[in-house]
Every structure is written in structure tokens, then in C-alpha cells.
Protein backbone atom coordinates (compact mmCIF):
# COMPACT_ATOMS: atom_id res chain seq x y z
CA MET A 1 90.27 96.56 189.27
CA GLN A 2 91.67 93.97 191.60
CA GLY A 3 92.12 94.66 195.29
CA VAL A 4 94.71 96.86 196.88
CA ILE A 5 98.05 97.24 195.16
CA LYS A 6 100.73 95.52 197.21
CA MET A 7 103.64 97.86 196.69
CA TYR A 8 105.84 95.79 198.95
CA ASP A 9 105.47 92.90 196.47
CA VAL A 10 106.29 95.28 193.61
CA ALA A 11 109.47 96.31 195.46
CA LYS A 12 110.39 92.63 195.90
CA LEU A 13 109.77 92.07 192.19
CA TYR A 14 112.06 94.99 191.39
CA GLN A 15 114.81 93.33 193.43
CA LEU A 16 114.32 90.07 191.45
CA VAL A 17 114.74 91.93 188.16
CA LEU A 18 117.78 93.78 189.52
CA ASN A 19 119.37 90.46 190.41
CA ARG A 20 119.06 89.45 186.74
CA GLU A 21 120.67 92.69 185.59
CA ILE A 22 123.57 92.53 188.08
CA ALA A 23 125.83 90.97 185.45
CA LEU A 24 126.22 94.40 183.83
CA ALA A 25 129.19 96.50 184.92
CA LYS A 26 128.26 98.75 187.84
CA ASN A 27 130.66 101.60 187.13
CA GLN A 28 129.48 102.40 183.63
CA ILE A 29 128.54 105.94 182.68
CA LEU A 30 124.80 106.39 182.22
CA ASP A 31 124.07 105.21 178.69
CA THR A 32 121.16 107.46 177.76
CA GLN A 33 120.96 106.10 174.22
CA ARG A 34 120.55 102.54 175.54
CA ILE A 35 117.86 103.74 177.97
CA LYS A 36 116.03 105.50 175.13
CA HIS A 37 116.08 102.30 173.09
CA LYS A 38 114.72 100.39 176.08
CA LEU A 39 111.97 103.01 176.41
CA LEU A 40 110.98 102.38 172.79
CA ALA A 41 110.93 98.64 173.47
CA PHE A 42 108.82 99.29 176.57
CA LEU A 43 106.34 101.33 174.54
CA GLN A 44 106.05 98.43 172.12
CA CYS A 45 105.09 96.22 175.09
CA VAL A 46 102.51 98.79 176.22
CA ASN A 47 101.04 98.85 172.72
CA THR A 48 100.91 95.06 172.56
CA VAL A 49 99.18 94.85 175.94
CA GLY A 50 96.64 97.46 174.85
CA GLU A 51 95.92 95.67 171.61
CA LYS A 52 95.67 92.18 173.12
CA ALA A 53 93.43 93.47 175.92
CA HIS A 54 91.24 95.28 173.34
CA VAL A 55 91.78 98.61 175.11
CA TYR A 56 91.69 99.82 171.55
CA THR A 57 91.03 97.74 168.50
CA PHE A 58 89.59 98.47 165.13
CA TRP A 59 89.84 95.03 163.68
CA ASP A 60 89.08 91.45 164.71
CA ARG A 61 86.58 92.46 167.38
CA GLU A 62 85.32 88.89 167.52
CA ILE A 63 88.62 87.44 168.74
CA ARG A 64 88.47 86.50 172.40
CA ILE A 65 90.74 88.15 174.92
CA ASP A 66 93.43 85.73 176.15
CA HIS A 67 94.52 86.58 179.70
CA GLN A 68 97.74 84.56 179.38
CA GLU A 69 98.82 86.46 176.26
CA ILE A 70 98.15 89.77 178.00
CA LEU A 71 100.11 88.60 181.05
CA GLU A 72 103.09 87.52 178.95
CA SER A 73 103.21 90.85 177.11
CA PHE A 74 102.76 92.76 180.36
CA ILE A 75 105.66 90.83 181.96
CA GLU A 76 107.90 91.73 179.01
CA GLY A 77 107.10 95.38 179.69
CA ILE A 78 107.87 94.99 183.39
CA SER A 79 111.23 93.41 182.60
CA MET A 80 112.07 96.28 180.26
CA ILE A 81 110.98 99.11 182.56
CA MET A 82 112.68 97.57 185.58
CA SER A 83 115.90 97.06 183.67
CA ILE A 84 115.75 100.79 182.89
CA GLY A 85 115.56 101.43 186.64
CA TYR A 86 118.68 99.33 187.09
CA GLU A 87 120.53 101.27 184.41
CA MET A 88 119.48 104.48 186.15
CA ARG A 89 121.09 103.11 189.34
CA ILE A 90 117.76 103.31 191.19
CA ASP A 91 118.46 101.08 194.18
CA GLU A 92 114.89 100.65 195.35
CA ILE A 93 111.37 101.69 194.57
CA LYS A 94 108.79 102.92 197.01
CA THR A 95 106.95 100.37 199.08
CA HIS A 96 103.93 102.45 200.03
CA GLU A 97 100.83 102.36 197.93
CA GLU A 98 99.09 105.27 196.31
CA ILE A 99 95.37 105.42 195.86
CA PRO A 100 94.85 105.33 192.10
CA SER A 101 92.59 107.95 190.61
CA SER A 102 89.62 106.97 188.52
CA ILE A 103 90.86 106.85 184.95
CA SER A 104 89.90 104.85 181.88
CA LYS A 105 92.27 102.28 180.39
CA ASP A 106 92.86 104.30 177.23
CA GLU A 107 93.56 107.49 179.21
CA LEU A 108 95.96 105.53 181.42
CA MET A 109 97.79 104.35 178.31
CA PHE A 110 98.13 107.97 177.18
CA LYS A 111 99.45 108.83 180.66
CA ILE A 112 102.08 106.08 180.32
CA TYR A 113 103.17 107.51 176.94
CA GLU A 114 103.39 110.99 178.49
CA ASP A 115 105.44 109.61 181.40
CA VAL A 116 107.85 108.02 178.92
CA ILE A 117 108.34 111.29 177.02
CA ILE A 118 108.93 113.27 180.21
CA PHE A 119 111.29 110.60 181.54
CA LYS A 120 113.22 110.48 178.24
CA ASN A 121 113.81 114.21 178.50
CA THR A 122 114.68 114.37 182.20
CA PHE A 123 115.82 110.94 183.43
CA ASP A 124 114.10 111.96 186.68
CA PRO A 125 113.74 109.08 189.19
CA ILE A 126 110.40 110.50 190.39
CA ILE A 127 109.01 110.35 186.85
CA TYR A 128 110.40 106.81 186.59
CA GLN A 129 108.41 105.86 189.70
CA ASP A 130 105.27 107.47 188.22
CA LEU A 131 105.78 105.49 185.02
CA LEU A 132 106.23 102.26 186.94
CA ASP A 133 103.13 102.97 189.07
CA ASP A 134 101.02 103.76 186.01
CA TYR A 135 102.11 100.61 184.20
CA PHE A 136 101.28 98.43 187.19
CA HIS A 137 97.95 100.23 187.53
CA LEU A 138 97.19 99.35 183.89
CA GLY A 139 97.99 95.70 184.55
CA PHE A 140 95.75 95.61 187.61
CA MET A 141 92.93 97.24 185.61
CA LEU A 142 93.33 94.45 183.05
CA GLY A 143 92.91 91.78 185.73
CA ILE A 144 96.57 90.92 186.23
CA SER A 145 97.37 90.19 189.86
CA ILE A 146 100.60 90.97 191.66
CA GLU A 147 100.85 87.27 192.50
CA GLU A 148 100.85 86.35 188.79
CA ILE A 149 103.56 88.90 188.15
CA VAL A 150 105.80 87.86 191.02
CA ASN A 151 105.31 84.14 190.25
CA SER A 152 106.48 84.71 186.68
CA TYR A 153 109.90 85.70 188.05
CA LYS A 154 110.34 82.77 190.41
């Protein structure tokens, strides 16, 4: 895993994504069906990242892992999950870092799926933050740096 997670940079990234979403009407009622559809799209991104990074794979084991492809799929997931935060009217995300526990990549992917299910049923901002943290943790475990992520939005 790469160095320390820079949560301040993640918070700045969240603000960049929010700026892109600002065109949506601010006084809309929470559209839970739209959020659920975005969660499904996010899960597709998680699956794509896992497959491209060979977290799990049962076919084509000889194909090399392409960091750029993983990064692009990971960024799509970030855009989706952060746009969900915007729709939830979450104004900011935490800027302090948490010490990640020791967990395998495949177990972390299961944790992300579990976070999505809990979030879908509760729309709890704390669960949203857990989901966001876990997804970033997965990216860092796959060798994606916060600098690469932030630079993709500039």
C-alpha cells in the first residue's frame, strides 16, 4: 500500500466533483431511485477495477495488469460515488485520516459491497463516508496514488 492517505486531498477532490454536479437543481427532493441506480453503476466500476487488477480472475491469467486501465475505471467509480454524495446533500467529507486495518483486496471488495447494501437501505451519511473510505483504500492498495486521482480532475 502506498504511504499515508491524504484525506485533505480527498476532501479537495470531493469539492472538485461537487463543482461538476452543481448544475443540478439544489432544491430537489432526495431521489432515492436515482441514487440506487448510481449505486449499481458504482458497483459495476468496483467490479471492473477488481477484474482489471486481477483481484479475482478465472480467465486470461496471462494478460498483464495495466495500471492506466485500472486508474481510469477507479476514477469512474470515484465520480459516481462522489456524485451520490452530492445528491445526498453531503456538503463535505472528513479531512482526518483513519488507520486502515489489515485486510486483503478481495475482503475489502466484499466490504465495499456490504457498505453499498447498508447505504442503500439507510442513506446514512456515516455509511457513505465508510463506503468512500473503503473505496479509496482499495485504490491505494492497488497502487493508485492520491496525486493521480486529483490530477485526473484538473
